[in-house]
Each structure stands twice: as C-alpha cells, then as structure tokens.
C-alpha cells in the first residue's frame, strides 16, 4: 500500500534537474550554431548538426516528457518504431541505388 502523503504529493523532481537540462540544451544549441558560424562544410557539417539535434531531442524526451521515469517497455514502444523505420529507409535507399545502376548498365542510360 502506498503511503498517503506520497500519493498526495505526486512525483516531483528538483528544479536543479530542469535547470541543468536547460543548460545542456542551450549549450547544444550554441554548438549547433557554431557549426554554421565556423563554416563547417560537407558531411562533417550535417553529421554534427544531426548529432546535436538528436542529443537535444533525447534530453527533451527523457526529462521534459518524463520518459526517463517510465517503464522500459514504454520506452521501447516509443523509440523502436522510428528506429526500425530509419533502417527500412536505409535498406530502400540501397535497393534504389542498385536498381538505378542496373538500369544504367544494362538498359543504356536509365531506361
């Protein structure tokens, strides 16, 4: 049986946790802007921007959307389908390249 005062109070997190996350989000945003400010080009630019974006999304999901305090099965239910979708998109991209080059080689320019 749950303690009556604990049920009445609910789940509270210290404000310092939210301030730390806010600081990390600010730092990641600043680093993302620095990529553009320093004129980083090519695959490194997009890799850094996507990395910073995913880190910010992870922080927001885990702390502000309370996913860090949920059961592991709920976390898997939310995170696994987008990851599977990304894997399928990658497989389709590989297949599309194969079909394009097969047509280019055997049909003389893409058919």
mmCIF file of N, CA and C in Angstrom:
data_model
loop_
_atom_site.group_PDB
_atom_site.id
_atom_site.type_symbol
_atom_site.label_atom_id
_atom_site.label_comp_id
_atom_site.label_asym_id
_atom_site.label_seq_id
_atom_site.Cartn_x
_atom_site.Cartn_y
_atom_site.Cartn_z
ATOM 1 N N UNK A 1 0.842 -1.179 0.000
ATOM 2 C CA UNK A 1 0.000 0.000 0.000
ATOM 3 C C UNK A 1 0.883 1.236 0.000
ATOM 4 N N UNK A 2 0.457 2.207 -0.753
ATOM 5 C CA UNK A 2 1.231 3.422 -0.909
ATOM 6 C C UNK A 2 0.993 4.361 0.259
ATOM 7 N N UNK A 3 2.035 5.031 0.653
ATOM 8 C CA UNK A 3 1.926 5.994 1.731
ATOM 9 C C UNK A 3 1.017 7.137 1.291
ATOM 10 N N UNK A 4 0.031 7.520 2.129
ATOM 11 C CA UNK A 4 -0.942 8.535 1.698
ATOM 12 C C UNK A 4 -0.315 9.878 1.335
ATOM 13 N N UNK A 5 0.714 10.287 2.050
ATOM 14 C CA UNK A 5 1.301 11.588 1.732
ATOM 15 C C UNK A 5 2.051 11.545 0.413
ATOM 16 N N UNK A 6 2.666 10.366 0.084
ATOM 17 C CA UNK A 6 3.384 10.241 -1.193
ATOM 18 C C UNK A 6 2.417 10.292 -2.363
ATOM 19 N N UNK A 7 1.239 9.657 -2.197
ATOM 20 C CA UNK A 7 0.251 9.681 -3.277
ATOM 21 C C UNK A 7 -0.309 11.083 -3.475
ATOM 22 N N UNK A 8 -0.454 11.809 -2.384
ATOM 23 C CA UNK A 8 -0.992 13.159 -2.471
ATOM 24 C C UNK A 8 -0.008 14.115 -3.119
ATOM 25 N N UNK A 9 1.271 13.936 -2.824
ATOM 26 C CA UNK A 9 2.270 14.850 -3.364
ATOM 27 C C UNK A 9 2.567 14.575 -4.833
ATOM 28 N N UNK A 10 2.460 13.325 -5.261
ATOM 29 C CA UNK A 10 2.800 13.013 -6.639
ATOM 30 C C UNK A 10 4.297 12.911 -6.821
ATOM 31 N N UNK A 11 4.724 12.914 -8.074
ATOM 32 C CA UNK A 11 6.139 12.768 -8.376
ATOM 33 C C UNK A 11 6.723 14.142 -8.679
ATOM 34 N N UNK A 12 7.669 14.553 -7.836
ATOM 35 C CA UNK A 12 8.298 15.852 -8.017
ATOM 36 C C UNK A 12 9.772 15.647 -8.275
ATOM 37 N N UNK A 13 10.300 16.453 -9.154
ATOM 38 C CA UNK A 13 11.719 16.415 -9.456
ATOM 39 C C UNK A 13 12.309 17.758 -9.051
ATOM 40 N N UNK A 14 13.550 17.744 -8.638
ATOM 41 C CA UNK A 14 14.153 19.010 -8.209
ATOM 42 C C UNK A 14 14.293 19.975 -9.384
ATOM 43 N N UNK A 15 14.146 21.246 -9.087
ATOM 44 C CA UNK A 15 14.246 22.273 -10.131
ATOM 45 C C UNK A 15 15.644 22.324 -10.712
ATOM 46 N N UNK A 16 16.642 21.878 -9.915
ATOM 47 C CA UNK A 16 18.021 21.900 -10.425
ATOM 48 C C UNK A 16 18.182 20.964 -11.622
ATOM 49 N N UNK A 17 17.428 19.865 -11.637
ATOM 50 C CA UNK A 17 17.487 18.949 -12.780
ATOM 51 C C UNK A 17 17.034 19.650 -14.056
ATOM 52 N N UNK A 18 15.939 20.383 -13.976
ATOM 53 C CA UNK A 18 15.432 21.092 -15.152
ATOM 54 C C UNK A 18 16.369 22.213 -15.580
ATOM 55 N N UNK A 19 16.998 22.867 -14.617
ATOM 56 C CA UNK A 19 17.952 23.919 -14.964
ATOM 57 C C UNK A 19 19.191 23.346 -15.632
ATOM 58 N N UNK A 20 19.649 22.171 -15.154
ATOM 59 C CA UNK A 20 20.792 21.522 -15.806
ATOM 60 C C UNK A 20 20.449 21.142 -17.240
ATOM 61 N N UNK A 21 19.271 20.573 -17.437
ATOM 62 C CA UNK A 21 18.864 20.185 -18.792
ATOM 63 C C UNK A 21 18.730 21.416 -19.676
ATOM 64 N N UNK A 22 18.187 22.493 -19.123
ATOM 65 C CA UNK A 22 18.076 23.729 -19.881
ATOM 66 C C UNK A 22 19.477 24.203 -20.288
ATOM 67 N N UNK A 23 20.432 24.112 -19.379
ATOM 68 C CA UNK A 23 21.811 24.494 -19.689
ATOM 69 C C UNK A 23 22.410 23.624 -20.786
ATOM 70 N N UNK A 24 22.177 22.308 -20.703
ATOM 71 C CA UNK A 24 22.672 21.409 -21.757
ATOM 72 C C UNK A 24 22.025 21.729 -23.099
ATOM 73 N N UNK A 25 20.734 22.023 -23.094
ATOM 74 C CA UNK A 25 20.054 22.363 -24.351
ATOM 75 C C UNK A 25 20.613 23.659 -24.935
ATOM 76 N N UNK A 26 20.867 24.630 -24.070
ATOM 77 C CA UNK A 26 21.454 25.883 -24.530
ATOM 78 C C UNK A 26 22.842 25.639 -25.110
ATOM 79 N N UNK A 27 23.645 24.819 -24.440
ATOM 80 C CA UNK A 27 24.993 24.516 -24.914
ATOM 81 C C UNK A 27 24.953 23.783 -26.255
ATOM 82 N N UNK A 28 24.062 22.805 -26.386
ATOM 83 C CA UNK A 28 23.957 22.071 -27.650
ATOM 84 C C UNK A 28 23.476 22.970 -28.782
ATOM 85 N N UNK A 29 22.549 23.887 -28.469
ATOM 86 C CA UNK A 29 22.087 24.829 -29.493
ATOM 87 C C UNK A 29 23.221 25.760 -29.910
ATOM 88 N N UNK A 30 23.987 26.220 -28.946
ATOM 89 C CA UNK A 30 25.123 27.087 -29.271
ATOM 90 C C UNK A 30 26.143 26.352 -30.133
ATOM 91 N N UNK A 31 26.389 25.084 -29.820
ATOM 92 C CA UNK A 31 27.331 24.305 -30.626
ATOM 93 C C UNK A 31 26.789 24.087 -32.043
ATOM 94 N N UNK A 32 25.485 23.914 -32.151
ATOM 95 C CA UNK A 32 24.881 23.758 -33.474
ATOM 96 C C UNK A 32 25.023 25.044 -34.296
ATOM 97 N N UNK A 33 24.825 26.190 -33.649
ATOM 98 C CA UNK A 33 25.007 27.454 -34.358
ATOM 99 C C UNK A 33 26.469 27.693 -34.698
ATOM 100 N N UNK A 34 27.375 27.205 -33.854
ATOM 101 C CA UNK A 34 28.799 27.370 -34.125
ATOM 102 C C UNK A 34 29.224 26.607 -35.377
ATOM 103 N N UNK A 35 28.554 25.512 -35.667
ATOM 104 C CA UNK A 35 28.865 24.768 -36.892
ATOM 105 C C UNK A 35 28.654 25.672 -38.102
ATOM 106 N N UNK A 36 27.562 26.418 -38.115
ATOM 107 C CA UNK A 36 27.317 27.349 -39.217
ATOM 108 C C UNK A 36 28.249 28.552 -39.147
ATOM 109 N N UNK A 37 28.474 29.056 -37.948
ATOM 110 C CA UNK A 37 29.313 30.242 -37.794
ATOM 111 C C UNK A 37 30.738 29.979 -38.248
ATOM 112 N N UNK A 38 31.238 28.763 -37.994
ATOM 113 C CA UNK A 38 32.608 28.423 -38.375
ATOM 114 C C UNK A 38 32.705 27.899 -39.806
ATOM 115 N N UNK A 39 31.595 27.903 -40.517
ATOM 116 C CA UNK A 39 31.543 27.484 -41.925
ATOM 117 C C UNK A 39 32.048 26.063 -42.128
ATOM 118 N N UNK A 40 31.646 25.181 -41.281
ATOM 119 C CA UNK A 40 31.974 23.764 -41.453
ATOM 120 C C UNK A 40 31.130 23.260 -42.623
ATOM 121 N N UNK A 41 31.751 22.585 -43.569
ATOM 122 C CA UNK A 41 31.063 22.169 -44.779
ATOM 123 C C UNK A 41 31.101 20.660 -44.951
ATOM 124 N N UNK A 42 30.236 20.172 -45.821
ATOM 125 C CA UNK A 42 30.250 18.770 -46.217
ATOM 126 C C UNK A 42 29.571 17.846 -45.229
ATOM 127 N N UNK A 43 30.042 16.610 -45.221
ATOM 128 C CA UNK A 43 29.423 15.579 -44.400
ATOM 129 C C UNK A 43 29.640 15.833 -42.914
ATOM 130 N N UNK A 44 30.734 16.505 -42.579
ATOM 131 C CA UNK A 44 31.003 16.816 -41.169
ATOM 132 C C UNK A 44 29.932 17.768 -40.631
ATOM 133 N N UNK A 45 29.545 18.756 -41.457
ATOM 134 C CA UNK A 45 28.516 19.713 -41.036
ATOM 135 C C UNK A 45 27.207 19.004 -40.713
ATOM 136 N N UNK A 46 26.749 18.165 -41.643
ATOM 137 C CA UNK A 46 25.464 17.516 -41.445
ATOM 138 C C UNK A 46 25.527 16.475 -40.332
ATOM 139 N N UNK A 47 26.670 15.834 -40.193
ATOM 140 C CA UNK A 47 26.825 14.878 -39.093
ATOM 141 C C UNK A 47 26.736 15.583 -37.744
ATOM 142 N N UNK A 48 27.426 16.715 -37.615
ATOM 143 C CA UNK A 48 27.397 17.454 -36.350
ATOM 144 C C UNK A 48 26.008 18.014 -36.059
ATOM 145 N N UNK A 49 25.361 18.564 -37.087
ATOM 146 C CA UNK A 49 24.025 19.144 -36.866
ATOM 147 C C UNK A 49 23.031 18.057 -36.454
ATOM 148 N N UNK A 50 23.072 16.911 -37.120
ATOM 149 C CA UNK A 50 22.147 15.823 -36.762
ATOM 150 C C UNK A 50 22.485 15.258 -35.388
ATOM 151 N N UNK A 51 23.772 15.157 -35.068
ATOM 152 C CA UNK A 51 24.158 14.670 -33.742
ATOM 153 C C UNK A 51 23.641 15.597 -32.644
ATOM 154 N N UNK A 52 23.831 16.903 -32.821
ATOM 155 C CA UNK A 52 23.338 17.855 -31.816
ATOM 156 C C UNK A 52 21.817 17.821 -31.727
ATOM 157 N N UNK A 53 21.157 17.676 -32.876
ATOM 158 C CA UNK A 53 19.703 17.612 -32.891
ATOM 159 C C UNK A 53 19.195 16.379 -32.140
ATOM 160 N N UNK A 54 19.833 15.230 -32.369
ATOM 161 C CA UNK A 54 19.401 14.010 -31.694
ATOM 162 C C UNK A 54 19.661 14.076 -30.193
ATOM 163 N N UNK A 55 20.775 14.685 -29.806
ATOM 164 C CA UNK A 55 21.055 14.840 -28.380
ATOM 165 C C UNK A 55 20.018 15.742 -27.710
ATOM 166 N N UNK A 56 19.658 16.836 -28.373
ATOM 167 C CA UNK A 56 18.629 17.722 -27.811
ATOM 168 C C UNK A 56 17.288 17.002 -27.732
ATOM 169 N N UNK A 57 16.941 16.253 -28.760
ATOM 170 C CA UNK A 57 15.669 15.522 -28.744
ATOM 171 C C UNK A 57 15.661 14.477 -27.632
ATOM 172 N N UNK A 58 16.786 13.814 -27.415
ATOM 173 C CA UNK A 58 16.875 12.835 -26.339
ATOM 174 C C UNK A 58 16.703 13.460 -24.970
ATOM 175 N N UNK A 59 17.320 14.619 -24.764
ATOM 176 C CA UNK A 59 17.162 15.310 -23.485
ATOM 177 C C UNK A 59 15.719 15.743 -23.264
ATOM 178 N N UNK A 60 15.097 16.270 -24.290
ATOM 179 C CA UNK A 60 13.709 16.728 -24.158
ATOM 180 C C UNK A 60 12.791 15.547 -23.889
ATOM 181 N N UNK A 61 12.991 14.453 -24.636
ATOM 182 C CA UNK A 61 12.150 13.271 -24.421
ATOM 183 C C UNK A 61 12.326 12.696 -23.024
ATOM 184 N N UNK A 62 13.565 12.589 -22.583
ATOM 185 C CA UNK A 62 13.809 11.906 -21.322
ATOM 186 C C UNK A 62 13.413 12.733 -20.105
ATOM 187 N N UNK A 63 13.670 14.023 -20.112
ATOM 188 C CA UNK A 63 13.423 14.828 -18.921
ATOM 189 C C UNK A 63 12.094 15.574 -19.009
ATOM 190 N N UNK A 64 11.909 16.361 -20.052
ATOM 191 C CA UNK A 64 10.700 17.192 -20.096
ATOM 192 C C UNK A 64 9.448 16.381 -20.420
ATOM 193 N N UNK A 65 9.592 15.265 -21.123
ATOM 194 C CA UNK A 65 8.445 14.414 -21.401
ATOM 195 C C UNK A 65 8.410 13.212 -20.466
ATOM 196 N N UNK A 66 9.259 13.220 -19.428
ATOM 197 C CA UNK A 66 9.263 12.239 -18.344
ATOM 198 C C UNK A 66 9.486 10.805 -18.827
ATOM 199 N N UNK A 67 10.160 10.624 -19.944
ATOM 200 C CA UNK A 67 10.394 9.275 -20.435
ATOM 201 C C UNK A 67 11.439 8.546 -19.593
ATOM 202 N N UNK A 68 12.299 9.272 -18.916
ATOM 203 C CA UNK A 68 13.336 8.647 -18.090
ATOM 204 C C UNK A 68 12.742 7.924 -16.888
ATOM 205 N N UNK A 69 11.551 8.297 -16.495
ATOM 206 C CA UNK A 69 10.930 7.694 -15.320
ATOM 207 C C UNK A 69 9.865 6.678 -15.687
ATOM 208 N N UNK A 70 9.729 6.397 -16.965
ATOM 209 C CA UNK A 70 8.736 5.417 -17.405
ATOM 210 C C UNK A 70 9.330 4.021 -17.407
ATOM 211 N N UNK A 71 8.464 3.032 -17.600
ATOM 212 C CA UNK A 71 8.934 1.662 -17.699
ATOM 213 C C UNK A 71 9.711 1.473 -18.991
ATOM 214 N N UNK A 72 10.601 0.493 -18.955
ATOM 215 C CA UNK A 72 11.440 0.232 -20.120
ATOM 216 C C UNK A 72 10.600 -0.204 -21.323
ATOM 217 N N UNK A 73 9.514 -0.937 -21.084
ATOM 218 C CA UNK A 73 8.683 -1.388 -22.202
ATOM 219 C C UNK A 73 8.026 -0.205 -22.915
ATOM 220 N N UNK A 74 7.634 0.829 -22.174
ATOM 221 C CA UNK A 74 7.051 2.014 -22.805
ATOM 222 C C UNK A 74 8.107 2.776 -23.597
ATOM 223 N N UNK A 75 9.313 2.819 -23.060
ATOM 224 C CA UNK A 75 10.402 3.479 -23.784
ATOM 225 C C UNK A 75 10.666 2.758 -25.099
ATOM 226 N N UNK A 76 10.685 1.417 -25.052
ATOM 227 C CA UNK A 76 10.881 0.657 -26.293
ATOM 228 C C UNK A 76 9.728 0.885 -27.249
ATOM 229 N N UNK A 77 8.503 0.957 -26.737
ATOM 230 C CA UNK A 77 7.336 1.150 -27.610
ATOM 231 C C UNK A 77 7.389 2.492 -28.326
ATOM 232 N N UNK A 78 8.026 3.477 -27.731
ATOM 233 C CA UNK A 78 8.100 4.800 -28.348
ATOM 234 C C UNK A 78 9.309 4.923 -29.264
ATOM 235 N N UNK A 79 10.444 4.366 -28.859
ATOM 236 C CA UNK A 79 11.677 4.602 -29.602
ATOM 237 C C UNK A 79 11.967 3.582 -30.702
ATOM 238 N N UNK A 80 11.541 2.357 -30.561
ATOM 239 C CA UNK A 80 11.900 1.324 -31.529
ATOM 240 C C UNK A 80 11.239 1.536 -32.899
ATOM 241 N N UNK A 81 9.939 1.875 -32.994
ATOM 242 C CA UNK A 81 9.367 2.043 -34.344
ATOM 243 C C UNK A 81 10.072 3.093 -35.207
ATOM 244 N N UNK A 82 10.425 4.280 -34.705
ATOM 245 C CA UNK A 82 11.164 5.201 -35.580
ATOM 246 C C UNK A 82 12.528 4.656 -35.998
ATOM 247 N N UNK A 83 13.201 3.926 -35.103
ATOM 248 C CA UNK A 83 14.495 3.354 -35.468
ATOM 249 C C UNK A 83 14.340 2.290 -36.543
ATOM 250 N N UNK A 84 13.315 1.459 -36.439
ATOM 251 C CA UNK A 84 13.059 0.451 -37.467
ATOM 252 C C UNK A 84 12.729 1.133 -38.794
ATOM 253 N N UNK A 85 11.981 2.219 -38.735
ATOM 254 C CA UNK A 85 11.653 2.964 -39.948
ATOM 255 C C UNK A 85 12.915 3.523 -40.610
ATOM 256 N N UNK A 86 13.846 4.030 -39.810
ATOM 257 C CA UNK A 86 15.097 4.527 -40.373
ATOM 258 C C UNK A 86 15.901 3.409 -41.026
ATOM 259 N N UNK A 87 15.909 2.238 -40.423
ATOM 260 C CA UNK A 87 16.620 1.103 -41.016
ATOM 261 C C UNK A 87 15.969 0.724 -42.345
ATOM 262 N N UNK A 88 14.644 0.710 -42.393
ATOM 263 C CA UNK A 88 13.956 0.374 -43.640
ATOM 264 C C UNK A 88 14.221 1.421 -44.726
ATOM 265 N N UNK A 89 14.267 2.684 -44.361
ATOM 266 C CA UNK A 89 14.585 3.733 -45.338
ATOM 267 C C UNK A 89 15.989 3.525 -45.887
ATOM 268 N N UNK A 90 16.922 3.170 -45.021
ATOM 269 C CA UNK A 90 18.298 2.923 -45.468
ATOM 270 C C UNK A 90 18.349 1.724 -46.418
ATOM 271 N N UNK A 91 17.628 0.658 -46.099
ATOM 272 C CA UNK A 91 17.596 -0.522 -46.975
ATOM 273 C C UNK A 91 16.981 -0.152 -48.325
ATOM 274 N N UNK A 92 15.919 0.641 -48.329
ATOM 275 C CA UNK A 92 15.299 1.056 -49.597
ATOM 276 C C UNK A 92 16.231 1.948 -50.400
ATOM 277 N N UNK A 93 17.033 2.773 -49.732
ATOM 278 C CA UNK A 93 17.990 3.615 -50.441
ATOM 279 C C UNK A 93 19.043 2.760 -51.143
ATOM 280 N N UNK A 94 19.522 1.748 -50.463
ATOM 281 C CA UNK A 94 20.497 0.841 -51.070
ATOM 282 C C UNK A 94 19.873 0.123 -52.263
ATOM 283 N N UNK A 95 18.643 -0.341 -52.108
ATOM 284 C CA UNK A 95 17.953 -1.016 -53.200
ATOM 285 C C UNK A 95 17.724 -0.076 -54.377
ATOM 286 N N UNK A 96 17.392 1.184 -54.113
ATOM 287 C CA UNK A 96 17.170 2.149 -55.194
ATOM 288 C C UNK A 96 18.452 2.403 -55.968
ATOM 289 N N UNK A 97 19.568 2.508 -55.269
ATOM 290 C CA UNK A 97 20.848 2.686 -55.956
ATOM 291 C C UNK A 97 21.168 1.477 -56.823
ATOM 292 N N UNK A 98 20.908 0.289 -56.323
ATOM 293 C CA UNK A 98 21.151 -0.929 -57.092
ATOM 294 C C UNK A 98 20.289 -0.946 -58.356
ATOM 295 N N UNK A 99 19.010 -0.613 -58.231
ATOM 296 C CA UNK A 99 18.117 -0.596 -59.394
ATOM 297 C C UNK A 99 18.529 0.479 -60.389
ATOM 298 N N UNK A 100 18.932 1.640 -59.909
ATOM 299 C CA UNK A 100 19.361 2.713 -60.813
ATOM 300 C C UNK A 100 20.583 2.290 -61.613
ATOM 301 N N UNK A 101 21.585 1.747 -60.945
ATOM 302 C CA UNK A 101 22.819 1.388 -61.650
ATOM 303 C C UNK A 101 22.621 0.165 -62.523
ATOM 304 N N UNK A 102 21.745 -0.747 -62.155
ATOM 305 C CA UNK A 102 21.441 -1.887 -63.026
ATOM 306 C C UNK A 102 20.788 -1.414 -64.323
ATOM 307 N N UNK A 103 19.847 -0.482 -64.200
ATOM 308 C CA UNK A 103 19.226 0.076 -65.408
ATOM 309 C C UNK A 103 20.234 0.841 -66.240
ATOM 310 N N UNK A 104 21.096 1.595 -65.586
ATOM 311 C CA UNK A 104 22.082 2.386 -66.323
ATOM 312 C C UNK A 104 23.038 1.489 -67.085
ATOM 313 N N UNK A 105 23.423 0.372 -66.513
ATOM 314 C CA UNK A 105 24.397 -0.514 -67.153
ATOM 315 C C UNK A 105 23.744 -1.343 -68.243
ATOM 316 N N UNK A 106 22.597 -1.959 -67.968
ATOM 317 C CA UNK A 106 22.023 -2.916 -68.914
ATOM 318 C C UNK A 106 21.003 -2.305 -69.866
ATOM 319 N N UNK A 107 20.494 -1.136 -69.589
ATOM 320 C CA UNK A 107 19.494 -0.542 -70.480
ATOM 321 C C UNK A 107 20.009 0.736 -71.133
ATOM 322 N N UNK A 108 21.241 1.031 -70.960
ATOM 323 C CA UNK A 108 21.838 2.154 -71.662
ATOM 324 C C UNK A 108 21.361 3.518 -71.205
ATOM 325 N N UNK A 109 21.503 3.852 -69.952
ATOM 326 C CA UNK A 109 21.215 5.204 -69.507
ATOM 327 C C UNK A 109 19.985 5.368 -68.653
ATOM 328 N N UNK A 110 19.470 4.365 -68.088
ATOM 329 C CA UNK A 110 18.372 4.519 -67.145
ATOM 330 C C UNK A 110 17.025 4.123 -67.691
ATOM 331 N N UNK A 111 16.924 3.708 -68.922
ATOM 332 C CA UNK A 111 15.731 3.111 -69.474
ATOM 333 C C UNK A 111 14.612 4.017 -69.677
#
